[in-house]
PDB file of C-alpha atoms in Angstrom:
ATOM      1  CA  UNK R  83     123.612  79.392  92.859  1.00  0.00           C
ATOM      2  CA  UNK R  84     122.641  83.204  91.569  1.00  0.00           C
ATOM      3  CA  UNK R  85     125.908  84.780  90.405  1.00  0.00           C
ATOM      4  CA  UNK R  86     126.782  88.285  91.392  1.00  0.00           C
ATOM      5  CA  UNK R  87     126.707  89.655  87.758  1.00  0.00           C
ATOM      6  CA  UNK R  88     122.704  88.550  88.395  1.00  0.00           C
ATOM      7  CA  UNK R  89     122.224  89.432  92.090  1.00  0.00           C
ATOM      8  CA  UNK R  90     123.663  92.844  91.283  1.00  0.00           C
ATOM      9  CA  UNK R  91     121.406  92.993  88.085  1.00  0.00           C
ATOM     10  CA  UNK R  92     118.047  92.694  90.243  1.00  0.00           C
ATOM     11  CA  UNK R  93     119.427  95.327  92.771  1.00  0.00           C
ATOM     12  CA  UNK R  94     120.079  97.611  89.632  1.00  0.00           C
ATOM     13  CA  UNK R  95     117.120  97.117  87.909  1.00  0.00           C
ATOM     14  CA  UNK R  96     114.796  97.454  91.316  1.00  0.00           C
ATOM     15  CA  UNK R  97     117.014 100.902  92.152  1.00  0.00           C
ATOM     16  CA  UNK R  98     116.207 102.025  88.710  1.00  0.00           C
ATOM     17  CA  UNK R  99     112.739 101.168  88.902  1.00  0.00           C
ATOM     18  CA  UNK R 100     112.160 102.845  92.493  1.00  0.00           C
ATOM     19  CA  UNK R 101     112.965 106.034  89.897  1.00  0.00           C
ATOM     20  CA  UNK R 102     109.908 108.348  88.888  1.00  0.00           C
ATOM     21  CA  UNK R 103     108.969 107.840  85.704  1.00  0.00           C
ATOM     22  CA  UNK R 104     111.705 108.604  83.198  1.00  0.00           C
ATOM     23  CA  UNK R 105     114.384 109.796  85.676  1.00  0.00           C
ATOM     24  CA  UNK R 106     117.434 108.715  84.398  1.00  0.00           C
ATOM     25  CA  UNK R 107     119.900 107.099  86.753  1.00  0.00           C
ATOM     26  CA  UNK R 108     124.046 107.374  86.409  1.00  0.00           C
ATOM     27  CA  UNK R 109     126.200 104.435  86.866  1.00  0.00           C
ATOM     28  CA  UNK R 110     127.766 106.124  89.708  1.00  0.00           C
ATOM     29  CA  UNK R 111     124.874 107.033  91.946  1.00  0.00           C
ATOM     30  CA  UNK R 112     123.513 103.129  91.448  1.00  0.00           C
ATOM     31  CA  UNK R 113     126.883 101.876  92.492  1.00  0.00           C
ATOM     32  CA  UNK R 114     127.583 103.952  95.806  1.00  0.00           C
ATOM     33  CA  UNK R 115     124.000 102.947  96.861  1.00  0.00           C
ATOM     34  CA  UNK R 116     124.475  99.368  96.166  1.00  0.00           C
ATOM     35  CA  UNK R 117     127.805  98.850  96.578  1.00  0.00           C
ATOM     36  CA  UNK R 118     128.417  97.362  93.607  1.00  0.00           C
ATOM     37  CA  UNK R 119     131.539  98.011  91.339  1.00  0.00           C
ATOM     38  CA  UNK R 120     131.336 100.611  88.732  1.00  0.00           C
ATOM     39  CA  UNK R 121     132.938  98.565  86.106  1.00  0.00           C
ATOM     40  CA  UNK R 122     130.826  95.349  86.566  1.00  0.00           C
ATOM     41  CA  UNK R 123     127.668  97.262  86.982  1.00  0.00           C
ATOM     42  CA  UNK R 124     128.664  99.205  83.481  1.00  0.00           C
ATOM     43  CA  UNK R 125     128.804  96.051  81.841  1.00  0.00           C
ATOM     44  CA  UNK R 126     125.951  94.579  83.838  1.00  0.00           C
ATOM     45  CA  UNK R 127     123.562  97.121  82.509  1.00  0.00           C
ATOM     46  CA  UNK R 128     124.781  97.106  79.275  1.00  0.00           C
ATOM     47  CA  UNK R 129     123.372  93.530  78.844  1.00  0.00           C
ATOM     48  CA  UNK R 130     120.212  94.609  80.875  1.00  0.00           C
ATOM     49  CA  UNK R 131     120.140  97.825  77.669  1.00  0.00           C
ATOM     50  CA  UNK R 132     120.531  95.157  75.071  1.00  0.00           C
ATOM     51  CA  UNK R 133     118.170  93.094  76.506  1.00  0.00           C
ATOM     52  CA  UNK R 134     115.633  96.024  76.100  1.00  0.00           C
ATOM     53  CA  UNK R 135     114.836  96.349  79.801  1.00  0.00           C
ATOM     54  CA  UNK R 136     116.800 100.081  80.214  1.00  0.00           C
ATOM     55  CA  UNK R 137     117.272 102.722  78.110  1.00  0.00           C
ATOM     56  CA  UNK R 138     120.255 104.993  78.174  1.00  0.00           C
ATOM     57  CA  UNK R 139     121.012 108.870  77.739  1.00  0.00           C
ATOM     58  CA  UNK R 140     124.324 110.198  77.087  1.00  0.00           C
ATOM     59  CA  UNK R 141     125.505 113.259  77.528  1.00  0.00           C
ATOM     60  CA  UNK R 142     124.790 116.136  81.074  1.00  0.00           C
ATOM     61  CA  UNK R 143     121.571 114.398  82.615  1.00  0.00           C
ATOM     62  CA  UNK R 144     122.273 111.370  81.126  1.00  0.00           C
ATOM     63  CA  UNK R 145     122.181 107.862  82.727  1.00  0.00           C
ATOM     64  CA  UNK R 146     119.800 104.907  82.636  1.00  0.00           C
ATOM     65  CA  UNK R 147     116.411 104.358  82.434  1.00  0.00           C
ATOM     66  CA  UNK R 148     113.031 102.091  82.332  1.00  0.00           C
ATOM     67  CA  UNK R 149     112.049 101.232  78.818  1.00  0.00           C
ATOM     68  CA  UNK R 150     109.281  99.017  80.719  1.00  0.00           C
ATOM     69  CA  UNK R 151     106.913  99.390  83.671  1.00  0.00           C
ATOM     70  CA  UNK R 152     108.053  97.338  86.497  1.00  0.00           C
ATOM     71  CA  UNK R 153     105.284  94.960  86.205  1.00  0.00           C
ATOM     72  CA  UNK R 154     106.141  94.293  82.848  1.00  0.00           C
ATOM     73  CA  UNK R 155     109.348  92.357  83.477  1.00  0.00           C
ATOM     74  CA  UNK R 156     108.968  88.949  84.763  1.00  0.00           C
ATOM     75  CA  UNK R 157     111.651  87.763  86.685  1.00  0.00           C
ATOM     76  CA  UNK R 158     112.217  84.464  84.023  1.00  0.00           C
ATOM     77  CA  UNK R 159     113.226  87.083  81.971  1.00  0.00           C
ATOM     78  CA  UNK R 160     115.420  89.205  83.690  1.00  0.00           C
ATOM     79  CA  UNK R 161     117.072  85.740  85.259  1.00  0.00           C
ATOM     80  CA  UNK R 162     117.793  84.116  81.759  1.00  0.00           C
ATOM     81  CA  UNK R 163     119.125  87.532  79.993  1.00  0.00           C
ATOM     82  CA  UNK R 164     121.957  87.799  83.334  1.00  0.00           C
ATOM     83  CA  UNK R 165     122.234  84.072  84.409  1.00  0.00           C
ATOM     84  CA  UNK R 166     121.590  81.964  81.367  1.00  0.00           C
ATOM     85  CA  UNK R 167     119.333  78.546  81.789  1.00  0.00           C
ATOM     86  CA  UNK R 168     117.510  78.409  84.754  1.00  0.00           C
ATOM     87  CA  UNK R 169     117.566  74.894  84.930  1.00  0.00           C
ATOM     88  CA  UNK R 170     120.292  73.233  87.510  1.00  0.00           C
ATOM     89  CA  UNK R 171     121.276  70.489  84.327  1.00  0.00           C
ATOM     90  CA  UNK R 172     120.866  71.089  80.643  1.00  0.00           C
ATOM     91  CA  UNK R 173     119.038  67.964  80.595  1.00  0.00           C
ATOM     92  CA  UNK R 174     115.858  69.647  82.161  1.00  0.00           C
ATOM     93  CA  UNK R 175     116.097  72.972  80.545  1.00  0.00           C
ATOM     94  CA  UNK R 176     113.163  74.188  78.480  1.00  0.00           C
ATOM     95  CA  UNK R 177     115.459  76.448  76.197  1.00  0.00           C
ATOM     96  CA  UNK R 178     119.080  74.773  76.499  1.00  0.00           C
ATOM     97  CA  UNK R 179     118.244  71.577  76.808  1.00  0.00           C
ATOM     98  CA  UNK R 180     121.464  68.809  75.613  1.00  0.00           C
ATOM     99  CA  UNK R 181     121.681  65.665  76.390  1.00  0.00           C
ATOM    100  CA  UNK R 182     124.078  64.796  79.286  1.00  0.00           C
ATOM    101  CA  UNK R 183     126.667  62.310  78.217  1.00  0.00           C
ATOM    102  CA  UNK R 184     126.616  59.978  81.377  1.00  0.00           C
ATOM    103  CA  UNK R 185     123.224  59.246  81.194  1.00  0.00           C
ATOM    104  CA  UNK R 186     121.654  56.560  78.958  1.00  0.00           C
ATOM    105  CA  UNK R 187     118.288  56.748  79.834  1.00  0.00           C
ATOM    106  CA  UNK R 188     116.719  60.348  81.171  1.00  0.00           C
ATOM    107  CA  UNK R 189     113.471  58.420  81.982  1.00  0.00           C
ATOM    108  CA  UNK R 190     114.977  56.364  84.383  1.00  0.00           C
ATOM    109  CA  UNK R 191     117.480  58.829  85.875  1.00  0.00           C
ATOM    110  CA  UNK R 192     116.349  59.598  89.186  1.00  0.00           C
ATOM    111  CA  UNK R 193     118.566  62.970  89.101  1.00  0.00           C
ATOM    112  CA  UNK R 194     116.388  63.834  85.738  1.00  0.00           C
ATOM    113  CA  UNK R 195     113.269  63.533  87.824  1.00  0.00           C
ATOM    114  CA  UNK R 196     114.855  65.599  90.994  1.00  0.00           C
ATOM    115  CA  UNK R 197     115.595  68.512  88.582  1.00  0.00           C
ATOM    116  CA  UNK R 198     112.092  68.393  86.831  1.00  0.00           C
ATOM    117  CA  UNK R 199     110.814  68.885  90.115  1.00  0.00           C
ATOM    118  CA  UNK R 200     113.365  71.291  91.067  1.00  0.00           C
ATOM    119  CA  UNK R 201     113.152  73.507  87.417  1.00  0.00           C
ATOM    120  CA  UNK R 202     109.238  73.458  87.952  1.00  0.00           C
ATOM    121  CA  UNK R 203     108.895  74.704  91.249  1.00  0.00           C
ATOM    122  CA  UNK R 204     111.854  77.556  90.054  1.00  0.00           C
ATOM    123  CA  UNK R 205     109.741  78.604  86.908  1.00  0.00           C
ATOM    124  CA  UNK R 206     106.711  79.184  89.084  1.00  0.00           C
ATOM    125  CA  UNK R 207     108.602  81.532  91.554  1.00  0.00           C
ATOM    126  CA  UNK R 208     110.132  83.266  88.730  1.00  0.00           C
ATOM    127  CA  UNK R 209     106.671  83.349  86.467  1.00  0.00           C
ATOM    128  CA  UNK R 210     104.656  84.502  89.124  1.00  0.00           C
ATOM    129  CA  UNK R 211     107.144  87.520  90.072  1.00  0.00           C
ATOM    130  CA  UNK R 212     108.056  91.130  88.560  1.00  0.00           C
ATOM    131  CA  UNK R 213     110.419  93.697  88.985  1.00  0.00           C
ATOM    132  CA  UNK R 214     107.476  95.603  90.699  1.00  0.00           C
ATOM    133  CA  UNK R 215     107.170  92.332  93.547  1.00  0.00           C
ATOM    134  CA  UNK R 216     110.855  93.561  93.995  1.00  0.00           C
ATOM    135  CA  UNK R 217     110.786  97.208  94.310  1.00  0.00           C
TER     136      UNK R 217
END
């Protein structure tokens, strides 16, 4: 299941990215249009700044901005910087993978297999989409 802290992320990022060119956005104006928290989207796009996705201004006309054209940011990206793995089980993760404890052989788990199927099928949505398929 998506968390919020990533659900919210998208909506930021696609509200941002509806912006002309350079406009910078303020934390308040993105939260009273998406109804997200002030607080949790501060630290939300804080991540999505460190990430490199936004930049930020301080200061009078201030707020955040698109270091990156929407097309530009793949949706595998965006998912693993807010969510983590995208794979249901560690055992099928490209990037986390571990070993799960209960399970002697992964070849002959049938769960293993499931979640290949599953991760594969996820990875092509999220490959084949941008932020600009969003916005």
């Amino acid at each position: 299941m998506l968390s919020k802290k990533t659900k919210y992320g998208l909506k930021a990022l696609a509200f941002i990215a509806r912006q002309e060119k350079g406009e910078k956005v303020q934390i308040a104006t993105i939260s009273e249009s998406e109804n997200i928290s002030h607080k949790f989207l501060e630290s939300i796009l804080l991540t999505l700044r460190k990430a490199g996705f936004l930049g930020a201004k301080k200061g009078k006309g201030g707020g955040y901005y698109m270091l990156k054209e929407a097309s530009e940011i793949k949706m595998t990206d965006v998912i693993r910087t807010l969510e983590g793995p995208i794979a249901m089980l560690p055992c099928v993760s490209l990037n986390y993978y571990e070993k799960c404890d209960d399970c002697p052989d992964e070849d002959a788990c049938s769960v293993h297999k499931l979640m290949i199927q599953v991760r594969d099928n996820t990875l092509q949505v999220l490959r084949n989409n941008t932020l600009a398929d969003l916005v």
